[in-house]
Short mmCIF file of C-alpha atoms and ligand atoms in Angstrom, two decimals:
data_model
loop_
_atom_site.label_atom_id
_atom_site.label_comp_id
_atom_site.label_asym_id
_atom_site.label_seq_id
_atom_site.Cartn_x
_atom_site.Cartn_y
_atom_site.Cartn_z
CA MET A 19 -20.35 5.74 -9.50
CA SER A 20 -17.42 7.84 -10.60
CA GLU A 21 -14.48 6.02 -12.12
CA ILE A 22 -12.00 8.40 -10.48
CA LEU A 23 -13.48 7.89 -7.00
CA ASP A 24 -13.43 4.13 -7.47
CA ALA A 25 -9.78 4.38 -8.47
CA VAL A 26 -8.93 6.48 -5.38
CA ARG A 27 -10.77 4.04 -3.11
CA ALA A 28 -8.96 1.11 -4.71
CA GLY A 29 -5.58 2.76 -3.98
CA ALA A 30 -4.67 3.40 -7.63
CA THR A 31 -1.15 4.66 -8.37
CA PRO A 32 -0.63 8.34 -9.30
CA GLU A 33 -0.12 7.25 -12.92
CA GLU A 34 -3.41 5.31 -12.92
CA LEU A 35 -5.24 8.25 -11.33
CA ALA A 36 -3.79 10.65 -13.90
CA GLY A 37 -5.04 8.36 -16.66
CA THR A 38 -8.56 8.03 -15.26
CA PRO A 39 -11.06 10.54 -16.67
CA LEU A 40 -12.78 13.06 -14.43
CA PRO A 41 -16.59 12.86 -14.45
CA ALA A 42 -18.77 15.57 -16.01
CA THR A 43 -20.74 15.84 -12.76
CA TYR A 44 -20.12 15.05 -9.11
CA ARG A 45 -22.12 14.67 -5.88
CA ALA A 46 -22.16 17.81 -3.75
CA ALA A 47 -24.05 19.62 -0.98
CA PHE A 48 -25.42 22.97 -2.09
CA VAL A 49 -27.97 25.70 -1.49
CA ARG A 50 -30.04 27.11 -4.35
CA ARG A 51 -30.38 30.71 -5.47
CA ASP A 52 -34.11 30.31 -6.07
CA GLU A 53 -34.59 29.26 -2.44
CA GLN A 54 -32.65 32.04 -0.74
CA ALA A 55 -35.84 33.66 0.60
CA MET A 56 -37.33 30.38 1.86
CA PHE A 57 -36.88 31.18 5.58
CA GLU A 58 -37.97 34.80 5.49
CA GLY A 59 -39.80 35.81 8.65
CA LEU A 60 -38.53 32.84 10.72
CA ALA A 61 -36.30 33.11 13.79
CA SER A 62 -32.80 31.63 13.26
CA LYS A 63 -33.54 28.67 15.50
CA ASP A 64 -36.58 27.76 13.40
CA LYS A 65 -34.70 27.72 10.10
CA ASP A 66 -33.97 24.15 9.06
CA PRO A 67 -30.77 23.36 7.11
CA ARG A 68 -32.29 20.00 6.16
CA ARG A 69 -34.64 21.93 3.87
CA SER A 70 -32.08 24.27 2.32
CA LEU A 71 -29.09 21.94 1.87
CA HIS A 72 -29.46 19.62 -1.11
CA VAL A 73 -27.20 16.72 -2.05
CA ASP A 74 -27.19 15.95 -5.76
CA GLU A 75 -25.04 15.87 -8.90
CA VAL A 76 -23.61 19.21 -10.09
CA PRO A 77 -21.35 19.95 -13.09
CA LEU A 78 -17.59 19.82 -12.56
CA PRO A 79 -16.09 23.16 -13.66
CA GLU A 80 -13.09 23.73 -15.91
CA VAL A 81 -9.88 23.75 -13.83
CA ALA A 82 -7.48 26.73 -13.93
CA ALA A 83 -3.69 26.44 -14.25
CA ALA A 84 -2.99 27.13 -10.56
CA GLU A 85 -5.77 24.87 -9.28
CA ALA A 86 -6.13 21.25 -8.23
CA VAL A 87 -9.05 18.85 -8.10
CA VAL A 88 -9.25 16.88 -4.86
CA ALA A 89 -11.23 13.69 -4.31
CA VAL A 90 -12.72 14.63 -0.94
CA MET A 91 -12.65 11.62 1.35
CA ALA A 92 -14.08 13.62 4.27
CA SER A 93 -15.10 17.15 5.15
CA SER A 94 -16.57 18.88 8.19
CA ILE A 95 -19.37 21.17 9.30
CA ASN A 96 -18.20 24.68 10.01
CA PHE A 97 -20.37 27.45 11.34
CA ASN A 98 -20.09 29.25 8.00
CA THR A 99 -22.12 26.39 6.44
CA VAL A 100 -24.70 26.99 9.17
CA TRP A 101 -24.83 30.66 8.10
CA THR A 102 -25.07 29.75 4.40
CA SER A 103 -27.81 27.20 5.02
CA ILE A 104 -30.03 29.66 6.89
CA PHE A 105 -29.12 32.53 4.52
CA GLU A 106 -27.85 34.68 7.42
CA PRO A 107 -26.69 37.35 7.85
CA MET A 108 -27.22 37.42 4.08
CA PRO A 109 -27.43 34.83 1.28
CA THR A 110 -24.02 33.87 -0.09
CA PHE A 111 -24.97 34.28 -3.77
CA GLY A 112 -23.91 37.95 -3.60
CA PHE A 113 -20.34 36.78 -2.80
CA LEU A 114 -20.39 34.44 -5.80
CA ASP A 115 -21.70 37.15 -8.12
CA ARG A 116 -18.97 39.57 -7.02
CA LEU A 117 -16.32 36.93 -7.67
CA GLY A 118 -18.02 36.23 -10.99
CA ARG A 119 -17.43 39.80 -12.14
CA GLU A 120 -13.69 39.63 -11.38
CA SER A 121 -12.31 37.44 -14.15
CA TYR A 122 -12.92 34.61 -16.61
CA TRP A 123 -12.08 32.09 -13.89
CA GLY A 124 -14.11 33.93 -11.28
CA ALA A 125 -17.16 33.75 -13.54
CA ARG A 126 -17.29 29.96 -13.04
CA HIS A 127 -18.39 30.56 -9.43
CA ALA A 128 -21.48 32.69 -10.12
CA LEU A 129 -23.98 29.85 -10.43
CA ASP A 130 -27.53 29.24 -9.28
CA HIS A 131 -26.27 26.65 -6.82
CA HIS A 132 -23.57 27.15 -4.18
CA VAL A 133 -21.50 24.08 -3.25
CA VAL A 134 -20.63 24.71 0.40
CA GLY A 135 -17.97 23.46 2.81
CA SER A 136 -14.66 24.97 3.92
CA ASP A 137 -12.71 21.88 5.02
CA ALA A 138 -11.54 18.80 3.17
CA ALA A 139 -9.14 15.88 3.43
CA GLY A 140 -8.53 13.80 0.34
CA VAL A 141 -6.41 12.85 -2.62
CA VAL A 142 -5.25 15.14 -5.43
CA VAL A 143 -6.63 13.75 -8.72
CA ARG A 144 -5.69 16.59 -11.11
CA VAL A 145 -3.34 19.54 -11.06
CA GLY A 146 -3.31 22.52 -13.42
CA SER A 147 -0.24 23.23 -15.54
CA ALA A 148 1.09 25.93 -13.15
CA VAL A 149 1.03 23.74 -10.02
CA ARG A 150 4.58 23.04 -8.81
CA ASN A 151 4.50 21.61 -5.29
CA TRP A 152 1.70 19.07 -5.54
CA LYS A 153 1.02 16.13 -7.77
CA VAL A 154 -1.71 13.62 -8.52
CA GLY A 155 -1.89 11.04 -5.73
CA ASP A 156 -0.82 13.38 -2.90
CA GLU A 157 -2.84 13.02 0.29
CA VAL A 158 -3.82 16.48 1.48
CA THR A 159 -5.92 18.65 3.69
CA VAL A 160 -7.28 21.94 2.41
CA HIS A 161 -7.31 25.32 4.16
CA CYS A 162 -9.94 27.83 3.13
CA ASN A 163 -8.00 31.03 2.45
CA HIS A 164 -8.78 31.81 -1.21
CA VAL A 165 -6.28 34.46 -2.33
CA ASP A 166 -5.57 36.12 -5.64
CA ASP A 167 -1.77 36.19 -5.72
CA GLN A 168 -1.72 38.65 -8.62
CA ASP A 169 -3.16 41.27 -6.28
CA PRO A 170 -0.41 43.41 -4.64
CA SER A 171 -2.48 43.73 -1.46
CA SER A 172 -2.14 39.99 -0.87
CA HIS A 173 1.64 40.10 -0.52
CA ASP A 174 2.24 41.08 3.08
CA ASP A 175 -0.29 39.16 5.06
CA SER A 176 -2.65 37.51 2.59
CA MET A 177 -5.55 37.94 5.01
CA MET A 178 -5.16 41.66 4.27
CA ALA A 179 -5.79 41.08 0.55
CA LEU A 180 -8.61 43.28 -0.70
CA ASN A 181 -10.29 40.33 -2.40
CA GLN A 182 -9.46 37.64 0.18
CA ARG A 183 -12.26 35.06 0.35
CA ILE A 184 -13.21 31.97 2.32
CA TRP A 185 -13.41 28.95 0.01
CA GLY A 186 -16.77 27.17 0.15
CA PHE A 187 -18.43 30.21 1.73
CA GLU A 188 -17.49 33.16 -0.46
CA THR A 189 -16.54 30.88 -3.37
CA ASN A 190 -18.19 27.92 -5.04
CA PHE A 191 -16.89 24.31 -5.37
CA GLY A 192 -16.48 23.77 -1.60
CA GLY A 193 -15.51 20.70 0.39
CA LEU A 194 -18.88 19.11 1.26
CA ALA A 195 -18.76 17.07 -1.94
CA ASP A 196 -17.01 14.10 -3.53
CA LEU A 197 -14.75 16.42 -5.53
CA ALA A 198 -13.50 19.93 -4.79
CA VAL A 199 -11.73 22.53 -6.90
CA VAL A 200 -9.13 24.48 -4.91
CA LYS A 201 -6.17 26.73 -5.50
CA ALA A 202 -2.87 24.88 -5.14
CA ASN A 203 -1.90 27.33 -2.38
CA GLN A 204 -4.71 25.93 -0.22
CA LEU A 205 -3.13 22.48 -0.03
CA MET A 206 -1.31 21.08 3.01
CA PRO A 207 -0.03 17.59 3.80
CA LYS A 208 -2.52 15.29 5.49
CA PRO A 209 -1.36 14.15 8.95
CA ARG A 210 -0.50 10.51 8.25
CA HIS A 211 -1.57 9.18 11.65
CA LEU A 212 -5.13 10.48 11.30
CA THR A 213 -8.12 8.94 9.53
CA TRP A 214 -9.77 10.89 6.72
CA GLU A 215 -12.53 12.13 9.00
CA GLU A 216 -10.09 13.11 11.75
CA SER A 217 -7.95 14.97 9.21
CA ALA A 218 -10.89 16.85 7.73
CA VAL A 219 -12.14 18.68 10.82
CA ASN A 220 -9.14 20.86 11.60
CA ALA A 221 -7.93 23.26 8.97
CA LEU A 222 -10.55 25.99 9.33
CA CYS A 223 -10.90 26.06 13.10
CA ASN A 224 -7.32 25.18 14.04
CA SER A 225 -5.86 27.83 11.73
CA THR A 226 -8.29 30.46 13.04
CA ALA A 227 -7.42 29.72 16.67
CA TYR A 228 -3.71 29.61 15.79
CA ARG A 229 -3.80 33.11 14.27
CA MET A 230 -5.83 34.47 17.20
CA LEU A 231 -3.56 33.10 19.90
CA VAL A 232 -0.17 32.02 18.55
CA SER A 233 0.63 34.15 15.51
CA ARG A 234 2.02 37.67 15.84
CA ASN A 235 -1.07 38.75 13.87
CA GLY A 236 -3.32 37.88 16.82
CA ALA A 237 -2.92 38.36 20.56
CA PRO A 238 0.05 36.12 20.98
CA VAL A 239 -0.10 34.17 24.22
CA THR A 240 3.03 33.99 26.33
CA GLN A 241 3.86 31.54 29.05
CA GLY A 242 2.18 32.40 32.31
CA ASP A 243 -0.75 34.16 30.62
CA ARG A 244 -4.28 33.38 31.69
CA VAL A 245 -6.70 33.06 28.78
CA LEU A 246 -10.48 33.00 29.10
CA ILE A 247 -11.94 30.89 26.26
CA TRP A 248 -15.65 31.06 25.47
CA GLY A 249 -17.15 27.95 23.84
CA ALA A 250 -14.02 26.08 24.91
CA SER A 251 -15.20 22.65 23.77
CA GLY A 252 -16.63 23.94 20.47
CA GLY A 253 -14.98 24.19 17.04
CA ILE A 254 -12.47 27.01 17.48
CA GLY A 255 -12.50 26.82 21.29
CA SER A 256 -11.19 23.26 21.47
CA PHE A 257 -8.16 24.26 19.39
CA ALA A 258 -7.72 27.46 21.41
CA VAL A 259 -7.47 25.40 24.61
CA GLN A 260 -4.76 23.22 23.09
CA HIS A 261 -2.72 26.16 21.76
CA VAL A 262 -2.89 27.94 25.12
CA LEU A 263 -1.71 24.81 26.94
CA ASN A 264 1.09 24.30 24.41
CA SER A 265 2.19 27.92 24.95
CA GLY A 266 2.77 27.33 28.65
CA ALA A 267 -0.22 29.46 29.56
CA THR A 268 -3.38 28.72 31.55
CA PRO A 269 -6.75 28.34 29.81
CA ILE A 270 -9.97 29.03 31.65
CA GLY A 271 -12.62 27.30 29.56
CA VAL A 272 -16.28 28.34 29.54
CA VAL A 273 -18.82 25.72 28.43
CA SER A 274 -22.49 24.93 29.02
CA SER A 275 -22.79 21.37 30.33
CA ALA A 276 -21.22 18.88 32.71
CA SER A 277 -20.31 16.64 29.79
CA LYS A 278 -18.37 19.48 28.16
CA VAL A 279 -16.61 20.18 31.47
CA ALA A 280 -15.47 16.55 31.50
CA THR A 281 -14.25 16.77 27.91
CA LEU A 282 -12.14 19.82 28.70
CA ARG A 283 -10.64 18.28 31.82
CA GLU A 284 -9.56 15.27 29.78
CA LEU A 285 -8.03 17.60 27.22
CA GLY A 286 -5.91 19.07 30.02
CA CYS A 287 -7.89 22.22 30.82
CA GLU A 288 -7.93 22.27 34.61
CA HIS A 289 -10.03 25.44 35.07
CA VAL A 290 -13.51 25.25 33.62
CA ILE A 291 -16.63 27.34 34.20
CA ASP A 292 -20.02 25.78 33.41
CA ARG A 293 -22.00 28.85 32.31
CA ALA A 294 -25.28 26.91 32.47
CA GLU A 295 -24.66 25.99 36.07
CA ARG A 296 -23.47 29.53 36.97
CA ASP A 297 -26.48 30.96 35.10
CA TYR A 298 -24.94 34.34 34.23
CA ARG A 299 -27.51 36.97 33.23
CA PHE A 300 -25.34 39.52 31.47
CA TRP A 301 -28.44 40.98 29.77
CA THR A 302 -31.51 41.83 31.86
CA ASP A 303 -33.49 42.60 28.70
CA GLU A 304 -32.73 43.05 25.00
CA HIS A 305 -31.18 46.49 25.60
CA THR A 306 -29.73 46.40 29.11
CA GLN A 307 -26.67 44.71 30.56
CA ASP A 308 -26.04 44.06 34.24
CA GLU A 309 -22.55 44.99 35.40
CA SER A 310 -22.98 43.01 38.62
CA GLU A 311 -23.20 39.85 36.49
CA TRP A 312 -19.95 40.80 34.71
CA ARG A 313 -18.42 41.16 38.20
CA ARG A 314 -19.72 37.73 39.17
CA LEU A 315 -17.94 36.18 36.19
CA GLY A 316 -14.80 38.15 37.11
CA ARG A 317 -14.93 36.81 40.67
CA ASP A 318 -15.39 33.25 39.40
CA ILE A 319 -12.29 33.62 37.21
CA ARG A 320 -10.21 35.07 40.07
CA GLU A 321 -11.34 32.27 42.33
CA LEU A 322 -10.05 29.73 39.79
CA VAL A 323 -6.74 31.30 38.74
CA GLY A 324 -6.14 34.15 41.17
CA GLU A 325 -6.00 36.93 38.55
CA ASP A 326 -7.96 38.57 35.74
CA PRO A 327 -7.36 37.07 32.28
CA ASP A 328 -4.61 38.56 30.10
CA ILE A 329 -6.52 37.53 27.00
CA VAL A 330 -10.17 36.76 26.29
CA PHE A 331 -10.88 34.52 23.28
CA GLU A 332 -14.15 36.04 22.10
CA HIS A 333 -16.63 34.85 19.47
CA PRO A 334 -20.17 34.60 20.96
CA GLY A 335 -20.39 38.37 20.34
CA ARG A 336 -23.37 40.35 21.60
CA ALA A 337 -24.20 37.96 24.44
CA THR A 338 -20.73 38.07 26.00
CA MET A 339 -18.71 41.02 24.70
CA GLY A 340 -19.70 43.38 27.54
CA ALA A 341 -18.54 40.79 30.06
CA SER A 342 -15.40 40.00 28.07
CA VAL A 343 -14.26 43.64 27.97
CA PHE A 344 -15.01 44.00 31.68
CA VAL A 345 -13.15 40.91 32.96
CA THR A 346 -9.98 41.35 30.87
CA ARG A 347 -7.08 42.57 33.02
CA ARG A 348 -5.67 46.09 32.76
CA GLY A 349 -3.67 46.27 29.52
CA GLY A 350 -5.07 42.94 28.32
CA THR A 351 -6.49 41.94 24.95
CA ILE A 352 -9.88 40.74 23.77
CA VAL A 353 -9.29 38.85 20.53
CA THR A 354 -12.39 38.26 18.46
CA CYS A 355 -13.23 36.52 15.19
CA ALA A 356 -17.00 36.22 15.29
CA ALA A 357 -20.37 37.10 16.76
CA THR A 358 -22.52 33.98 16.89
CA SER A 359 -25.19 35.58 19.10
CA GLY A 360 -25.29 38.93 17.29
CA TYR A 361 -22.81 41.31 15.69
CA MET A 362 -24.12 44.64 17.02
CA ILE A 363 -21.89 44.66 20.07
CA GLU A 364 -22.24 46.73 23.26
CA TYR A 365 -19.66 47.17 25.98
CA ASP A 366 -18.80 49.88 28.47
CA ASN A 367 -16.01 51.80 26.79
CA ARG A 368 -14.81 53.25 30.11
CA HIS A 369 -13.53 49.81 31.07
CA LEU A 370 -11.64 49.63 27.79
CA TRP A 371 -9.88 52.99 27.72
CA MET A 372 -9.34 53.61 31.45
CA LYS A 373 -7.71 50.20 31.76
CA LEU A 374 -5.84 50.41 28.46
CA LYS A 375 -7.34 47.26 27.00
CA THR A 376 -7.28 46.32 23.30
CA ILE A 377 -9.92 44.66 21.15
CA ARG A 378 -8.23 42.82 18.31
CA GLY A 379 -10.23 41.60 15.31
CA THR A 380 -8.86 38.63 13.41
CA HIS A 381 -10.17 36.41 10.65
CA PHE A 382 -9.12 32.94 9.50
CA ALA A 383 -5.35 32.68 8.76
CA ASN A 384 -2.81 33.13 5.99
CA TYR A 385 -1.09 30.16 4.32
CA ARG A 386 1.96 30.35 6.62
CA GLU A 387 -0.26 30.31 9.71
CA SER A 388 -2.46 27.50 8.37
CA TRP A 389 0.64 25.51 7.52
CA ALA A 390 2.07 26.03 11.03
CA ALA A 391 -1.28 25.06 12.55
CA ASN A 392 -1.35 21.93 10.37
CA GLN A 393 2.14 21.11 11.64
CA THR A 394 0.81 21.02 15.23
CA LEU A 395 -1.51 18.22 14.08
CA ILE A 396 1.25 16.41 12.23
CA ASP A 397 3.52 16.42 15.30
CA GLY A 398 0.60 15.41 17.55
CA SER A 399 0.79 18.44 19.85
CA VAL A 400 -2.79 19.22 18.83
CA VAL A 401 -5.45 16.52 18.41
CA PRO A 402 -8.59 16.73 16.27
CA PRO A 403 -11.75 17.33 18.32
CA LEU A 404 -13.85 14.98 16.17
CA SER A 405 -17.04 14.11 18.08
CA ALA A 406 -19.37 12.60 15.47
CA VAL A 407 -19.43 11.59 11.80
CA PHE A 408 -22.31 11.93 9.35
CA PRO A 409 -22.52 10.73 5.73
CA LEU A 410 -22.70 13.47 3.11
CA ASP A 411 -26.32 12.60 2.36
CA LEU A 412 -27.19 13.68 5.94
CA VAL A 413 -25.32 16.99 5.78
CA GLY A 414 -28.54 18.87 6.67
CA GLU A 415 -28.91 16.88 9.91
CA ALA A 416 -25.25 17.48 10.78
CA THR A 417 -25.62 21.22 10.16
CA LEU A 418 -28.75 21.33 12.32
CA GLU A 419 -26.77 19.82 15.22
CA VAL A 420 -24.28 22.71 15.04
CA LEU A 421 -26.99 25.36 14.59
CA HIS A 422 -28.64 24.12 17.81
CA ASN A 423 -25.33 23.78 19.71
CA ARG A 424 -25.97 20.06 20.32
CA HIS A 425 -22.44 19.04 19.32
CA GLU A 426 -19.02 19.11 20.93
CA GLY A 427 -15.80 19.88 19.07
CA LYS A 428 -16.26 19.18 15.37
CA ILE A 429 -18.63 17.07 13.29
CA GLY A 430 -16.97 15.20 10.44
CA VAL A 431 -18.71 14.32 7.17
CA LEU A 432 -17.82 11.25 5.12
CA CYS A 433 -17.76 12.11 1.42
CA ALA A 434 -15.92 9.74 -0.94
CA ALA A 435 -14.53 7.56 1.88
CA GLU A 436 -16.56 4.35 2.06
CA ARG A 437 -16.44 4.14 5.83
CA GLU A 438 -14.80 5.60 8.92
CA GLY A 439 -11.33 4.64 10.09
CA LEU A 440 -9.55 4.71 6.72
CA GLY A 441 -6.53 6.72 5.65
CA VAL A 442 -4.04 6.01 8.46
CA THR A 443 -0.48 5.34 7.27
CA ASP A 444 1.54 6.29 10.39
CA HIS A 445 0.49 3.77 13.01
CA GLU A 446 3.38 4.57 15.35
CA THR A 447 2.31 8.19 15.98
CA ARG A 448 -1.29 7.03 16.31
CA ALA A 449 -0.30 4.53 18.99
CA ARG A 450 1.74 7.20 20.79
CA LEU A 451 -1.26 9.55 20.97
CA GLY A 452 -3.61 6.72 22.01
CA ASP A 453 -6.81 7.81 23.76
CA ARG A 454 -6.17 11.52 23.18
CA LEU A 455 -7.42 11.03 19.64
CA THR A 456 -10.88 9.98 20.83
CA ILE A 457 -11.53 12.35 23.74
CA PHE A 458 -14.40 14.17 22.00
CA ARG A 459 -15.97 11.03 20.55
CA ARG A 460 -16.15 9.35 23.91
CA HIS A 461 -17.70 12.32 25.67
CA ASP A 462 -20.18 12.96 22.88
CA ARG A 463 -21.46 9.41 23.21
CA GLU A 464 -21.81 9.76 26.97
CA ALA A 465 -23.70 13.08 26.70
P1 NDP B 515 -19.27 26.02 17.65
O1 NDP B 515 -20.74 26.08 17.58
O2 NDP B 515 -18.58 24.72 17.44
O3 NDP B 515 -18.78 26.55 19.07
C1 NDP B 515 -19.20 27.79 19.57
C2 NDP B 515 -19.46 27.67 21.06
O4 NDP B 515 -19.71 28.99 21.55
C3 NDP B 515 -20.69 26.89 21.40
O5 NDP B 515 -20.41 25.53 21.48
C4 NDP B 515 -21.08 27.47 22.74
O6 NDP B 515 -20.40 26.76 23.76
C5 NDP B 515 -20.51 28.88 22.70
N1 NDP B 515 -21.60 29.84 22.61
C6 NDP B 515 -22.56 29.93 21.67
N2 NDP B 515 -23.42 30.91 21.97
C7 NDP B 515 -23.00 31.43 23.14
C8 NDP B 515 -23.49 32.45 24.00
N3 NDP B 515 -24.60 33.13 23.70
N4 NDP B 515 -22.81 32.73 25.13
C9 NDP B 515 -21.70 32.04 25.45
N5 NDP B 515 -21.20 31.05 24.69
C10 NDP B 515 -21.84 30.76 23.55
O7 NDP B 515 -18.74 27.09 16.61
P2 NDP B 515 -17.25 27.41 16.17
O8 NDP B 515 -16.37 27.35 17.36
O9 NDP B 515 -16.88 26.60 14.99
O10 NDP B 515 -17.42 28.91 15.68
C11 NDP B 515 -17.75 29.90 16.62
C12 NDP B 515 -18.01 31.21 15.89
O11 NDP B 515 -16.80 31.62 15.24
C13 NDP B 515 -19.06 31.11 14.78
O12 NDP B 515 -19.84 32.30 14.78
C14 NDP B 515 -18.25 31.01 13.50
O13 NDP B 515 -18.95 31.49 12.38
C15 NDP B 515 -17.04 31.86 13.86
N6 NDP B 515 -15.84 31.53 13.15
C16 NDP B 515 -15.13 32.55 12.56
C17 NDP B 515 -13.97 32.29 11.89
C18 NDP B 515 -13.23 33.37 11.23
O14 NDP B 515 -12.28 33.09 10.50
N7 NDP B 515 -13.57 34.63 11.40
C19 NDP B 515 -13.46 30.91 11.78
C20 NDP B 515 -14.22 29.93 12.53
C21 NDP B 515 -15.36 30.24 13.17
P3 NDP B 515 -21.09 26.40 25.17
O15 NDP B 515 -22.56 26.27 24.91
O16 NDP B 515 -20.46 25.12 25.58
O17 NDP B 515 -20.74 27.51 26.09
#
């Protein structure tokens, strides 16, 4: 057992934590360079993250002046860990090697193991000499935008930085571990009314949805807008629904089961389409799409809200993009951040240009946007969609659930926290939010 983790668990003072040595190694979830070809020839669905994700001790790296070490109480499964664990669309070691060639500090990342995970909630246990705003003992969450602030291209919108990276995906030392090494400009205050596992599931997905729908860098929603949200009870979708509602607009959620419909209704999303029940066949074969099926979706949306959507929140990609471009209203926007079902997209361009529609690509969020998104959690206007919690040792099982779309909302992972339910220091806000904090957990159990 690590002395520093014991001290954190025992509620040591900042002075005690600062005086406790860091271990030479720590427990982490990682993939291995020598296994990156292990699934060659298999279909994605047959690749098994339980085989590729290992949990074991790894060396703790040297910490740079602008970095902090966080004792990770909890983390979460993001889809990027699914991609890393099945080595798709490519193994992540190439990202680490590129970072390794950049600088002395970058070279630490180019290892034969890749510690994954792009979310964390925990306690700062060390800060480098250049860290100003954070100190040992601070309770934090971590966003995953890894930016080199000495690069001029990072100083307008840091997501435009030429060497912008996602921590724990394009860098090493990620959050699915007992300790994580992060840049100080990834830290944000932990919402005090949330448990560790509730705090850990938000930063990546909430910030992404915030940039796509609220920030001026996305397709900002205005009151009265109608927004079609694919995967509306999934990771980014469940935050998208909440941001649309908070903007005074109307979400139309698309999901694939009755249980997910119920979850969304409880979240406040009145208009929901069950795509499994409606059985849309946008593709008749691998190469051909059926416009009459796009029309059927369009009619279903009009039936629910009377109009075509102003914005479509797109991420399934190949499976849905043709339909998304078609159903968006004249002059509307398709905002996309992903392509879960395939990234070679096909749509009928006539529907885009003749009706003056826009496709807007966005990716994660800059620090300002992540901070603003975190604030929505702190003030309780957004709730964490935590549906299940796994221990770190079962990270492969948790990742498999997401790969096979058997989850709702977000899956939390307990790392250094001894059990669930710890970490709450603002009981008043927690009481005010009441059952809203457990919407996804209750529905997941009933499913
Ligand atoms: P989840 O798996 O939690 O949710 C995605 C949902 O999309 C599923 O639950 C499913 O909902 C729906 N979906 C999946 N396949 C299809 C399909 N063929 N047709 C229609 N709907 C489908 O994942 P996340 O929300 O966390 O992430 C979604 C995607 O966004 C991933 O590819 C991820 O890598 C990417 N991403 C990108 C980010 C960025 O910064 N660029 C940040 C975060 C995520 P249902 O079955 O209920 O319809």
